[in-house]
Amino acid sequence: MASSKKSRSKRSRPGDFIQFLAYSVIAGLLVALVVLPPSMSVALTANASMSWFQDLPDDISDENISKPSTVYASDGTTKIATFFAETNTQVKLDQMSPYLKDAIISVEDREFYNHGAVSPIGIGRAFFNNILNPNKRQGASTLTQQYVNNLIINADVARGEDPNTLGAKKNYVDKIKEMKLAISMERNKTKDQILEGYLNIVNMGGQNIGVEAASQYYWGKSAKNLTIAQAALLAGLVQAPNIYDPTKNPDLARERRDIVLSTMLRDKKITQQEFEEAVASDIKLDVHPTSQGCSIAGDNAQFCYYMLYNFLGDPSFGPTTERREATLRRGGLKIVTTLNPEAQVAAKKAVESTQPGATNWNDINAALTSVEPGTGRVVAMAQNSQWGNPVDANDHSVNQFNYNVDYAFGGTGGFQPGSTFKPVVLAQWIASGKGVNAIVNGTSLLYPTSFGWNAKCLEGGKFYFRDDPAGFSFKNAVAGGQTWNTAAYGIRQSWNSYLYGMVARLDLCDIRDMAERLHVHDGFGNPLYKVENLSSNIGGTANGATPLTMASTFAIFASEGKYCEPRPMDKVLANDGSTLKEYTNECEQVLEPDVANGVSWVLKGVIAYGGSAPDRGIGLPEASAAKTGTNDNSSQTWMTGYTRGLSTSSWVGSLNQGSRSMNNLAINGRVLTYVDGATYAGAQWQSFMRTMAPKYNKDNFTLPSAQVLSAAG
C-alpha cells in the first residue's frame, strides 16, 4: 500500500522543523550531560546530534509489513498450505468503519488532523512530566509517530532481528529518531494515507495485525461493518493488545472500550444515546481463528512437511533456520512445488484402498511415493493416515510420521526393503561383464563356514560367515526354485537361492560400492548395505530404506543410469512476483546406460508371464518394470517399479508393530495366509501406475546390448 514518491503530496509545516530542532537540542544536551564529562558536553552535543540525524533514513516504507506465504501444487493454483507470523489483510481507509477512524483518533491523537508530525503541547507535557515523575513516564507520540514505530518494528523482524526499542522503552535518543522519521513521513504522505497505514499495521491482539484481520478474527465480519461498540473495542486494544485482549481479559477489555467511548462522546463523534447504548452492551465475540501450516494440509500434509524441511534447510532463504522461517512466515512468498494434484489424488486413493485409516484397527501402514526419472521431481507422496495426534493408543488414523521419507525430513529409519534390493546386485552383475542370460546355480540354501565370499576390501580378500557353525543358511519365500537357470530367471522369480548364486560369483565390496553409487541408504542417511551382513543382499538390513529412497534409486534404471536428487519445489517467488529461486535438476550419471537398460530388460519380466507378479502389469509390457520385496515373516512388503516417466515405490507394513507378520491378519476385511510384495503393496503400485503412467513418458525401454543379453559369466 506504500505510495511512490511521485504520487505523494509533499506537505511541510514550518512548525515541524522548529519542534524538531528544539527537541533535538534538549535531548542532545541531556545525553551529553549523562554520558560525557562536563568539560566535553557543550562542545560535542551539537556535533553528536547532527551525526545522528545524518545516519537516519530519509523515508521509511510499509513494504516490510508481514505477509503470508502460500504453498501451491505444481499447477501454481492448487493451494496446499499457508504460513504466517500474523494475520494481516490490507484494506483502504474507505473500507473501514467511520466509527473506527473516529475512535482511534479520539483515544490516541485527537488533534491528529490539526498538528504536524509531532505535537508541541504533547512534547512539553511529556518532557516536564518525565522530569518530575520519572516512574510515570509519558510518551507524547502522535499517530504518525506510532505508525513509524510499527514500521521500524516490522522492518527489524523482517530482517530476523529483535524489534527496535523505539516501539517499547524509548530514551531521548530514540525519541529524536522517532520524531525525525515522523516528520519525513508527513512530508511524503497525506494524513489519510498515514491513518490508513497505521490501521493496517497496528497490533490488535494475538496474531491479528490491522483492523481487517482483527475484525474477521473477533466477529467474522469486515472492518467496514463494525458497530460503534466494536470499533471502540478495537481502538482500545492498541495501547496494550495483550492486556486488553477480549478473549483473555474481557473485563479489562470492556473497561478500556468504555474509556474509548467516552473520548468519542467528548469529541462529539457519537451522541449521548449512542454512547449509553454502546456502554450498556456486552462484549459479544464470534471468534474465527485462522489456521496455518502443514498440519492442516489434509491429504497433502506429509508432502508439505517434506517440502518444509527442504525449505528450512536451504541457505538461499537465509543464513540460519530461524531466519529462513521468518522469511517463510513474513515474506509473502509463493512456493510452487512439484506435487501433481491428480497424481496425489491417485496415490491417496491407492493407499486408502489397502487399508482405510478410519478403520485401521490392526495398525497397518501403507505409503507410496512417485518421482520423475531424469528430474527428481516428487509428484506424489501419500499414506493411509492423516497428520495429527492420536486420540488414544488404538487410534491409527492419525500420527506425526511420514513413512515415505528419511528421519531427517520428519520420517523414520526406514523399513527392510526385502527383494527390492536385488536389482542392485543385478546391476553389479551386469557391470562386472556378466550377461543376464548366464546360467546360475540356484540349488543351494546353505553355504558352509568354509566358503569364502569375495571381499577385496577386507583383509585377505575374503569374508567367512562364522555366526552359525552350520554356515550361512536362508530359504526361498515359497517351496521350489532350487534349480539351474539364468540370472534373469532368478531375479524375475525372486528366488533367494539364485541371488546368492550370483553373489557367490561377485565381490561383496563391489556390491557395496554399487549400492552407494545408486544412492541406496537407510532412513538415517547411512549406507544400507553391509559387507559382513550377507542378508543385506536380499534386503535383510539392520535398518531399512524409505519409499522415496527406493523410488529415486529405481528411477536411475528408468533414466538409463542418471541419478537425480529428489526435490519437492520448482520455484519460489517473492511477494512482488520476482523469482527468488528456480530449482534445477541436480543429476549425475552413476550407471552406464547399457547396464541400466539391462536391469530394465530383466525387471519388465517381473510383471509379465513367468515373473513373480504377473497380475500387476499396467498395460505397458515393453515400457514398465518392477520388483517386489518381502522381508522375513512378511512384516514389511514392497513393490517398486517404473516407466520412463514415473518411478513409484509402494510399501505396506507397520512402523509400531515391527516384525509382526501380516499373514493371517485382517487387512481391510481380507485375511490372507501369505502376504508378499505382490499383494497389498503390489495392488497399490498397480492402481497408481495404471492411472498416472499413461500421462507421462511411456516410451519403450531401450534394448540392451548383445553383451548384456548374453550368457557370459
XYZ file of C-alpha atoms in Angstrom:
713
model
C 0.000 0.000 0.000
C 3.036 2.259 0.031
C 2.680 5.131 -2.411
C 5.509 6.134 -4.697
C 7.164 9.452 -4.046
C 5.830 10.738 -7.369
C 2.269 10.216 -6.245
C 2.724 11.551 -2.727
C 1.645 15.095 -1.968
C 4.519 16.639 -0.057
C 3.490 18.624 2.961
C 5.765 20.830 5.008
C 4.887 22.736 8.119
C 7.291 25.407 9.442
C 6.470 24.270 12.954
C 7.817 20.789 12.260
C 11.388 21.909 11.878
C 11.203 24.211 14.888
C 9.777 21.420 17.040
C 12.356 19.002 15.783
C 15.267 21.369 16.317
C 14.149 22.393 19.789
C 13.631 18.856 20.984
C 16.905 17.759 19.390
C 18.861 20.405 21.261
C 17.199 19.470 24.542
C 17.769 15.760 24.047
C 21.328 16.341 22.876
C 22.098 18.341 25.999
C 20.583 15.670 28.195
C 22.538 12.853 26.555
C 25.745 14.839 26.677
C 25.272 15.611 30.344
C 24.661 11.962 31.132
C 27.416 10.253 29.158
C 30.209 12.830 28.890
C 32.378 14.764 31.347
C 31.118 18.310 31.905
C 34.091 19.873 30.129
C 33.273 17.991 26.906
C 29.493 18.111 26.967
C 28.865 21.533 25.483
C 31.423 21.180 22.706
C 30.252 17.801 21.485
C 26.486 17.944 21.897
C 25.693 19.687 18.599
C 28.102 17.573 16.553
C 26.815 14.337 18.059
C 23.207 15.290 17.365
C 23.979 16.165 13.756
C 25.698 12.798 13.180
C 22.616 11.022 14.480
C 20.430 12.896 12.008
C 22.710 12.185 9.053
C 22.645 8.437 9.788
C 18.863 8.246 9.746
C 16.974 7.276 6.576
C 15.113 9.959 4.700
C 11.983 7.886 4.361
C 10.529 4.655 5.612
C 8.430 2.147 3.729
C 5.466 -0.026 4.586
C 6.765 -2.749 2.271
C 8.096 -4.692 5.275
C 4.647 -5.408 6.650
C 4.365 -9.109 7.356
C 2.660 -11.026 4.564
C 1.640 -14.702 4.488
C 3.411 -17.185 2.244
C 1.415 -19.725 0.263
C 2.457 -23.164 -0.938
C 0.982 -24.415 -4.209
C 0.972 -27.643 -6.183
C 2.850 -27.799 -9.473
C -0.012 -26.117 -11.359
C 0.609 -22.921 -9.388
C -3.051 -22.591 -8.413
C -3.933 -25.539 -6.156
C -3.242 -24.320 -2.629
C -1.534 -26.727 -0.242
C -0.791 -24.585 2.822
C -0.304 -21.052 4.119
C 2.292 -19.827 6.597
C 2.205 -16.547 8.502
C 3.560 -14.828 11.587
C 0.468 -12.649 11.877
C -2.809 -12.425 10.065
C -2.914 -9.224 8.067
C -5.266 -8.070 5.325
C -4.646 -4.636 3.870
C -7.762 -2.540 3.248
C -8.319 1.040 2.117
C -9.479 3.715 4.527
C -12.901 3.867 2.901
C -13.262 0.136 3.622
C -13.068 0.799 7.355
C -15.960 1.803 9.568
C -16.057 5.589 10.168
C -16.649 4.753 13.831
C -13.278 3.029 13.906
C -11.442 6.022 12.466
C -13.180 8.332 14.929
C -12.442 6.001 17.843
C -8.738 5.662 17.161
C -8.254 9.390 16.675
C -10.252 10.313 19.778
C -8.389 7.974 22.105
C -4.888 8.134 20.618
C -4.424 11.532 18.948
C -7.474 13.808 18.941
C -5.606 16.638 17.166
C -4.180 14.314 14.506
C -5.533 16.363 11.589
C -4.556 19.687 13.178
C -0.934 19.302 14.313
C 2.186 18.242 12.475
C 4.115 15.022 12.765
C 4.860 15.765 16.395
C 2.761 17.623 18.925
C 4.438 20.623 20.642
C 1.939 20.523 23.506
C 2.436 16.782 23.956
C 6.206 17.140 23.868
C 6.218 19.835 26.538
C 3.793 17.996 28.769
C 5.688 14.706 28.497
C 9.090 16.360 28.927
C 8.289 18.070 32.192
C 6.248 15.121 33.482
C 9.143 12.754 32.900
C 11.489 15.016 34.836
C 9.112 15.424 37.755
C 7.731 11.866 37.693
C 10.426 9.561 36.232
C 8.499 6.479 37.335
C 5.368 7.584 35.449
C 6.731 8.424 32.039
C 4.607 9.786 29.198
C 5.326 9.167 25.523
C 3.724 12.099 23.668
C 3.607 10.032 20.484
C 1.263 11.132 17.719
C -0.401 8.610 15.430
C 2.290 9.375 12.873
C 4.990 8.531 15.408
C 3.180 5.327 16.350
C 2.979 4.423 12.679
C 6.732 4.965 12.388
C 7.322 2.740 15.419
C 5.307 -0.095 13.916
C 7.110 0.173 10.578
C 10.501 0.047 12.304
C 9.483 -2.994 14.332
C 8.260 -4.745 11.212
C 11.462 -3.945 9.352
C 13.556 -5.354 12.203
C 11.542 -8.554 12.407
C 11.624 -8.946 8.621
C 15.426 -8.884 8.841
C 15.325 -11.526 11.548
C 16.449 -9.059 14.225
C 14.981 -8.209 17.599
C 12.373 -5.453 17.384
C 13.896 -1.986 17.828
C 13.354 -0.328 21.183
C 11.602 2.597 19.510
C 8.474 0.530 19.942
C 8.987 -0.001 23.662
C 11.187 1.733 26.262
C 12.241 4.905 24.484
C 15.114 7.020 25.704
C 15.647 10.549 24.471
C 17.855 9.460 21.583
C 15.114 7.086 20.443
C 12.614 9.902 20.688
C 14.712 12.078 18.399
C 14.880 9.298 15.814
C 11.155 8.761 16.063
C 10.375 12.443 15.515
C 12.751 12.787 12.581
C 11.140 9.823 10.828
C 7.656 11.061 11.641
C 8.421 14.432 10.082
C 9.791 12.712 6.999
C 6.668 10.568 6.862
C 4.339 13.580 6.873
C 6.371 15.247 4.138
C 5.698 12.263 1.885
C 2.223 11.102 2.825
C -1.126 12.692 3.485
C -2.840 12.370 6.838
C -5.365 9.937 5.367
C -2.568 7.769 3.978
C -0.848 7.723 7.351
C -4.061 6.833 9.186
C -4.788 4.087 6.667
C -1.278 2.691 7.009
C -1.433 2.805 10.798
C -4.767 0.987 10.968
C -3.387 -1.700 8.662
C -0.270 -2.387 10.724
C -1.169 -1.892 14.383
C -1.341 -4.978 16.601
C -4.853 -5.712 17.787
C -4.274 -8.784 19.890
C -2.554 -12.096 19.283
C -1.575 -12.603 15.641
C -4.082 -10.031 14.409
C -2.317 -7.181 12.658
C -4.522 -4.425 11.339
C -8.223 -3.717 11.697
C -9.448 -6.078 8.974
C -7.669 -9.122 10.434
C -8.898 -8.225 13.922
C -12.464 -7.674 12.776
C -12.507 -11.002 10.950
C -10.999 -12.785 13.947
C -13.237 -11.385 16.693
C -16.522 -11.261 14.768
C -16.078 -12.823 11.329
C -17.018 -9.555 9.628
C -15.363 -6.837 7.592
C -13.931 -3.784 9.321
C -16.316 -1.744 7.190
C -19.285 -3.118 9.125
C -18.108 -2.612 12.698
C -20.581 -1.162 15.186
C -19.714 1.707 17.498
C -19.015 -0.662 20.414
C -16.916 -2.989 18.279
C -14.919 -0.111 16.825
C -14.242 1.238 20.310
C -13.127 -2.191 21.489
C -10.552 -2.447 18.698
C -9.345 1.107 19.229
C -8.807 0.328 22.883
C -6.602 -2.641 22.064
C -3.754 -0.668 20.515
C -2.483 0.675 23.847
C -1.836 -2.821 25.233
C -3.125 -5.569 22.918
C -2.289 -8.450 25.234
C -3.740 -6.837 28.346
C -6.964 -5.725 26.679
C -7.425 -8.890 24.594
C -11.173 -9.588 24.955
C -10.674 -13.341 24.575
C -8.401 -13.394 27.626
C -9.407 -10.397 29.741
C -12.998 -9.462 28.845
C -13.493 -7.247 31.900
C -10.379 -5.183 31.210
C -11.302 -5.033 27.529
C -14.740 -3.689 28.372
C -13.305 -1.128 30.760
C -10.909 0.103 28.096
C -13.669 0.105 25.455
C -15.799 2.363 27.633
C -12.897 4.791 28.020
C -12.652 4.989 24.240
C -16.398 5.576 24.002
C -16.134 8.438 26.468
C -13.465 10.106 24.318
C -15.707 9.722 21.269
C -18.554 11.357 23.183
C -16.221 14.131 24.344
C -15.188 14.834 20.764
C -18.808 14.717 19.586
C -18.181 11.711 17.350
C -21.193 9.923 18.828
C -24.373 11.116 20.536
C -25.251 10.661 24.184
C -27.766 7.975 23.251
C -25.238 6.107 21.118
C -22.755 6.321 23.973
C -25.203 4.941 26.522
C -26.301 2.095 24.270
C -22.704 1.126 23.482
C -21.595 1.250 27.119
C -24.566 -0.863 28.158
C -23.778 -3.547 25.557
C -21.893 -6.704 26.482
C -18.808 -7.793 24.616
C -20.084 -10.443 22.266
C -17.432 -12.255 20.292
C -17.702 -14.754 17.464
C -14.077 -15.830 17.209
C -12.893 -17.103 13.828
C -9.358 -18.452 14.313
C -7.174 -18.691 11.220
C -5.288 -21.956 10.776
C -1.967 -22.331 9.021
C 0.868 -24.687 8.250
C 1.269 -28.237 7.011
C -0.760 -29.819 9.805
C -3.978 -28.676 8.126
C -2.909 -29.606 4.599
C -5.114 -32.705 4.658
C -4.038 -35.442 2.251
C -1.040 -33.299 1.278
C 0.300 -32.911 4.824
C 3.165 -35.407 4.567
C 4.399 -33.907 1.308
C 4.003 -30.431 2.779
C 6.239 -31.279 5.735
C 8.793 -32.828 3.392
C 8.769 -29.552 1.444
C 9.040 -27.550 4.676
C 12.129 -29.441 5.860
C 13.746 -28.782 2.488
C 12.873 -25.083 2.562
C 14.176 -24.568 6.095
C 17.389 -26.358 5.156
C 18.057 -24.186 2.101
C 20.575 -21.363 2.774
C 19.149 -19.499 -0.232
C 16.462 -18.173 2.123
C 18.671 -17.082 5.000
C 21.844 -17.961 6.896
C 20.029 -19.712 9.756
C 16.961 -21.881 10.196
C 15.354 -19.113 12.257
C 15.943 -16.557 9.522
C 14.501 -18.881 6.871
C 11.423 -19.480 8.974
C 10.974 -15.723 9.377
C 11.206 -15.352 5.599
C 8.586 -18.052 5.162
C 6.160 -16.630 7.707
C 6.570 -12.944 6.891
C 7.857 -12.703 3.327
C 4.700 -13.216 1.281
C 6.337 -15.947 -0.785
C 4.663 -18.068 -3.436
C 6.173 -21.542 -3.289
C 5.366 -23.701 -6.293
C 6.023 -27.353 -5.500
C 6.442 -30.421 -7.676
C 3.272 -32.103 -6.402
C 0.894 -33.123 -9.182
C -2.648 -32.750 -7.743
C -4.052 -35.509 -9.949
C -1.217 -37.877 -9.044
C -1.662 -37.089 -5.364
C -5.350 -37.984 -5.515
C -4.467 -41.261 -7.211
C -1.782 -42.016 -4.621
C -4.086 -41.323 -1.693
C -6.807 -43.462 -3.243
C -4.331 -46.325 -3.681
C -3.115 -46.384 -0.067
C -6.605 -45.963 1.364
C -7.779 -48.887 -0.774
C -5.240 -51.074 1.013
C -6.394 -50.133 4.492
C -8.537 -47.063 5.189
C -7.174 -45.064 8.066
C -10.598 -44.683 9.650
C -10.918 -48.468 10.186
C -7.254 -49.275 10.749
C -7.776 -51.411 13.841
C -4.660 -53.568 13.215
C -2.240 -50.676 12.693
C -1.399 -51.361 9.047
C 0.649 -48.621 7.426
C 0.593 -48.018 3.690
C 2.671 -45.459 1.801
C 3.507 -44.543 -1.782
C 5.911 -42.078 -3.367
C 6.393 -41.310 -7.048
C 9.210 -39.307 -8.658
C 10.091 -38.256 -12.187
C 13.149 -40.058 -13.607
C 15.576 -37.581 -15.078
C 14.439 -34.683 -12.891
C 13.953 -35.936 -9.320
C 10.658 -34.051 -9.031
C 8.435 -35.673 -6.395
C 4.996 -35.808 -7.999
C 3.073 -37.743 -5.313
C 3.521 -38.745 -1.681
C 0.704 -40.332 0.306
C -0.022 -42.630 3.220
C -3.127 -44.073 4.850
C -3.129 -41.735 7.834
C -3.735 -38.050 8.374
C -1.411 -35.693 10.215
C -2.289 -35.149 13.875
C -2.325 -36.517 17.384
C -3.994 -39.887 18.016
C -6.930 -39.872 20.417
C -5.538 -42.937 22.180
C -3.264 -45.940 21.612
C -5.901 -47.595 19.434
C -6.237 -44.647 17.077
C -4.139 -45.394 13.973
C -5.910 -42.956 11.692
C -3.559 -40.077 12.545
C 0.093 -39.718 13.510
C 3.047 -37.429 13.041
C 5.288 -39.697 10.976
C 5.930 -39.539 7.274
C 6.561 -43.140 6.230
C 7.804 -42.016 2.828
C 10.912 -40.090 3.823
C 14.048 -40.275 5.929
C 14.249 -39.348 9.577
C 15.929 -36.020 8.744
C 12.784 -34.947 6.872
C 10.315 -35.948 9.562
C 10.227 -39.605 8.592
C 11.527 -42.858 10.019
C 14.628 -45.022 9.996
C 13.113 -46.925 7.074
C 11.838 -50.457 6.526
C 13.641 -53.579 5.364
C 13.419 -53.498 1.548
C 13.491 -57.250 1.036
C 13.984 -58.324 -2.566
C 13.633 -54.779 -3.915
C 17.354 -54.647 -3.138
C 18.089 -57.422 -5.653
C 18.281 -55.061 -8.667
C 21.387 -53.561 -7.020
C 23.056 -56.978 -7.154
C 21.780 -57.394 -10.717
C 23.302 -54.040 -11.692
C 26.676 -55.143 -10.319
C 26.342 -58.484 -12.108
C 25.902 -56.699 -15.438
C 28.546 -54.046 -14.665
C 31.086 -56.797 -13.984
C 30.651 -58.066 -17.533
C 28.272 -60.920 -16.894
C 25.225 -61.445 -19.087
C 21.677 -61.615 -17.775
C 21.256 -64.967 -19.503
C 24.279 -66.506 -17.829
C 23.459 -69.771 -16.068
C 23.396 -69.540 -12.287
C 23.477 -72.281 -9.669
C 20.304 -71.772 -7.673
C 20.333 -75.121 -5.931
C 21.904 -74.239 -2.615
C 20.188 -72.844 0.513
C 23.326 -73.234 2.635
C 26.886 -72.008 2.278
C 29.265 -73.609 4.808
C 31.593 -71.610 7.023
C 34.468 -72.717 4.817
C 33.031 -70.874 1.824
C 34.984 -67.728 1.135
C 32.893 -64.840 -0.208
C 34.932 -62.451 -2.337
C 35.537 -59.226 -0.430
C 38.580 -57.319 -1.663
C 38.051 -54.505 0.853
C 38.583 -56.910 3.775
C 41.876 -58.257 4.969
C 42.749 -61.377 2.993
C 40.197 -60.516 0.305
C 37.611 -62.978 1.637
C 34.694 -62.997 4.060
C 33.828 -66.120 6.023
C 30.470 -66.397 7.745
C 31.087 -67.751 11.262
C 27.917 -66.743 13.142
C 26.494 -70.270 12.831
C 28.620 -73.432 12.883
C 26.422 -74.857 10.136
C 27.169 -71.919 7.875
C 25.044 -69.244 6.212
C 21.553 -70.554 5.537
C 18.433 -68.971 4.108
C 15.250 -70.017 2.368
C 13.182 -69.184 -0.636
C 9.879 -67.465 0.021
C 7.969 -70.479 -1.297
C 8.972 -74.046 -1.996
C 10.930 -74.711 -5.141
C 13.443 -72.687 -7.057
C 16.465 -74.867 -6.290
C 17.466 -75.324 -9.907
C 19.925 -74.128 -12.509
C 18.709 -71.345 -14.780
C 19.575 -67.855 -15.960
C 20.262 -64.844 -13.774
C 17.255 -63.123 -15.356
C 15.025 -66.046 -14.400
C 16.233 -65.993 -10.809
C 15.597 -62.257 -10.417
C 12.203 -62.346 -12.118
C 11.066 -65.214 -9.910
C 12.796 -63.633 -6.904
C 14.467 -66.882 -5.807
C 16.922 -66.165 -2.993
C 18.926 -69.247 -3.964
C 19.651 -67.696 -7.361
C 20.529 -64.370 -5.822
C 23.201 -65.926 -3.602
C 24.410 -67.990 -6.527
C 25.070 -64.653 -8.237
C 26.618 -63.058 -5.148
C 28.997 -66.026 -4.839
C 30.461 -65.032 -8.229
C 30.708 -61.318 -7.404
C 32.646 -59.301 -4.828
C 30.772 -58.116 -1.744
C 32.751 -54.870 -1.735
C 31.728 -54.168 -5.331
C 28.069 -54.709 -4.393
C 28.516 -52.252 -1.532
C 30.038 -49.719 -3.896
C 27.205 -50.233 -6.379
C 24.632 -49.636 -3.643
C 26.334 -46.371 -2.780
C 26.524 -45.357 -6.460
C 22.787 -45.975 -6.693
C 22.209 -43.839 -3.565
C 20.667 -46.656 -1.553
C 20.811 -45.600 2.082
C 18.867 -46.231 5.251
C 16.409 -43.823 6.818
C 19.178 -42.189 8.828
C 21.261 -41.411 5.752
C 23.810 -44.179 6.348
C 24.839 -46.895 3.862
C 22.193 -49.597 3.784
C 24.433 -52.425 2.617
C 26.967 -54.011 4.957
C 29.669 -56.261 3.529
C 29.726 -58.517 6.579
C 25.942 -58.877 6.689
C 25.190 -61.396 3.973
C 21.449 -60.885 4.494
C 21.900 -57.375 3.099
C 21.916 -58.910 -0.377
C 18.237 -59.803 -0.078
C 17.276 -56.650 1.849
C 17.652 -58.106 5.337
C 19.337 -54.970 6.540
C 19.856 -53.683 10.071
C 17.870 -50.558 9.290
C 15.633 -50.035 6.306
C 15.022 -47.744 3.366
C 12.122 -45.400 2.662
C 9.820 -45.278 -0.356
C 11.380 -42.007 -1.531
C 14.844 -43.560 -1.493
C 13.729 -46.674 -3.360
C 11.745 -44.691 -5.930
C 14.794 -42.481 -6.567
C 17.090 -45.491 -6.938
C 14.806 -47.277 -9.404
C 14.494 -44.000 -11.322
C 18.166 -44.474 -12.225
C 17.253 -47.548 -14.267
C 14.356 -45.673 -15.879
C 16.597 -42.785 -16.955
C 19.371 -45.021 -18.304
C 21.769 -44.540 -15.443
C 21.108 -40.971 -14.335
C 20.505 -40.262 -10.636
C 18.607 -37.079 -9.769
C 18.356 -35.765 -6.240
C 14.689 -35.837 -5.252
C 13.188 -32.393 -4.768
C 9.776 -31.049 -3.730
C 9.953 -27.496 -5.118
C 10.014 -25.991 -8.600
C 10.371 -22.307 -7.730
C 9.941 -19.709 -5.015
C 8.605 -16.267 -5.901
C 8.908 -13.101 -3.843
C 5.864 -11.074 -2.870
C 6.349 -8.804 -5.887
C 6.329 -11.778 -8.249
C 10.060 -11.843 -8.913
C 11.846 -15.189 -8.764
C 13.845 -15.792 -5.594
C 14.922 -19.269 -6.626
C 14.162 -21.584 -9.501
C 15.185 -25.137 -8.767
C 17.187 -27.025 -11.357
C 17.661 -30.760 -11.688
C 20.655 -31.991 -9.710
C 21.543 -35.091 -11.681
C 24.620 -37.204 -12.320
C 25.356 -40.237 -14.470
C 26.043 -43.004 -11.949
C 25.494 -46.068 -14.114
C 26.362 -46.918 -17.687
C 23.221 -46.721 -19.864
C 23.676 -50.271 -21.088
C 23.772 -51.575 -17.524
C 20.604 -49.664 -16.619
C 18.870 -50.940 -19.748
C 19.897 -54.466 -18.832
C 18.266 -54.106 -15.423
C 15.084 -52.793 -17.065
C 15.062 -55.716 -19.512
C 15.090 -58.151 -16.604
C 12.642 -56.286 -14.363
C 9.985 -55.825 -17.016
C 9.638 -59.593 -16.835
C 8.658 -59.438 -13.154
C 5.196 -58.130 -14.080
C 4.830 -60.326 -17.139
C 4.026 -64.005 -17.605
C 6.781 -66.004 -15.936
C 7.508 -63.314 -13.333
C 6.718 -63.211 -9.623
C 3.943 -60.620 -10.086
C 2.346 -61.336 -13.480
C -1.009 -59.899 -12.380
C 0.484 -56.492 -11.545
C 1.110 -55.279 -15.074
C -0.113 -51.847 -16.127
C -0.713 -52.445 -19.827
C 2.736 -51.266 -20.921
C 4.645 -54.546 -21.326
C 7.680 -53.031 -23.078
C 7.694 -49.792 -21.110
C 7.217 -50.805 -17.464
C 9.329 -52.729 -14.975
C 9.134 -53.519 -11.266
C 10.424 -55.593 -8.399
C 8.590 -56.959 -5.396
C 10.063 -57.203 -1.915
C 9.086 -59.152 1.189
C 11.109 -59.493 4.368
C 11.120 -62.486 6.677
C 7.745 -63.198 8.206
C 6.011 -60.835 5.765
C 6.089 -57.884 8.130
C 7.311 -55.362 5.530
C 6.292 -55.630 1.875
C 7.168 -53.613 -1.209
C 6.642 -53.110 -4.876
C 8.842 -50.580 -6.620
C 8.684 -50.052 -10.345
C 8.849 -47.544 -13.152
C 8.297 -46.336 -16.654
C 10.437 -43.732 -18.363
C 8.125 -41.071 -16.941
C 7.460 -42.229 -13.361
C 9.272 -44.240 -10.700
C 6.976 -45.320 -7.884
C 7.671 -47.130 -4.649
C 4.805 -48.714 -2.720
C 5.173 -50.060 0.834
C 2.803 -51.823 3.221
C 3.839 -52.861 6.726
C 3.783 -51.382 10.208
C 6.054 -48.969 11.995
C 4.788 -49.706 15.501
C 4.294 -53.453 15.141
C 7.793 -54.057 13.790
C 8.267 -57.735 12.924
C 4.613 -58.751 13.296
C 3.582 -60.844 10.317
C 0.766 -59.742 8.067
C -0.006 -63.369 7.275
C -3.462 -64.321 8.574
C -4.053 -60.729 9.666
C -7.257 -58.884 8.816
C -6.418 -56.029 6.450
C -9.386 -54.042 5.179
C -11.612 -57.060 5.698
C -9.305 -59.540 3.966
C -7.310 -62.328 5.628
C -4.572 -63.962 3.536
C -2.495 -66.935 4.621
C 0.524 -65.478 2.837
C 1.296 -61.834 2.112
C 4.142 -60.732 -0.118
C 5.079 -57.661 -2.099
C 2.777 -58.566 -4.951
C -0.358 -58.495 -2.786
C -1.181 -55.251 -0.977
C 1.904 -53.215 -1.937
C 1.601 -54.525 -5.488
C -2.054 -53.551 -5.710
C -1.214 -50.019 -4.531
C 1.542 -49.673 -7.105
C -0.623 -51.031 -9.898
C -3.585 -48.795 -9.027
C -1.459 -45.675 -9.075
C 0.599 -46.544 -12.148
C -2.377 -47.605 -14.237
C -3.873 -44.179 -13.581
C -0.803 -41.981 -13.912
C 1.858 -43.727 -16.011
C -0.001 -43.161 -19.317
C 0.043 -39.414 -18.608
C 3.853 -39.345 -18.508
C 6.570 -40.627 -20.826
C 5.666 -44.212 -21.726
C 8.201 -44.901 -24.464
C 9.562 -48.429 -24.609
C 12.812 -49.178 -22.825
C 15.959 -49.316 -24.916
C 17.052 -52.857 -25.686
C 20.416 -53.565 -24.017
C 23.468 -54.683 -25.943
C 24.121 -58.239 -27.045
C 26.810 -58.480 -24.353
C 24.293 -57.698 -21.609
C 21.790 -60.162 -23.045
C 24.426 -62.855 -23.430
C 25.168 -65.917 -21.336
C 28.648 -64.641 -20.483
C 29.551 -65.114 -16.894
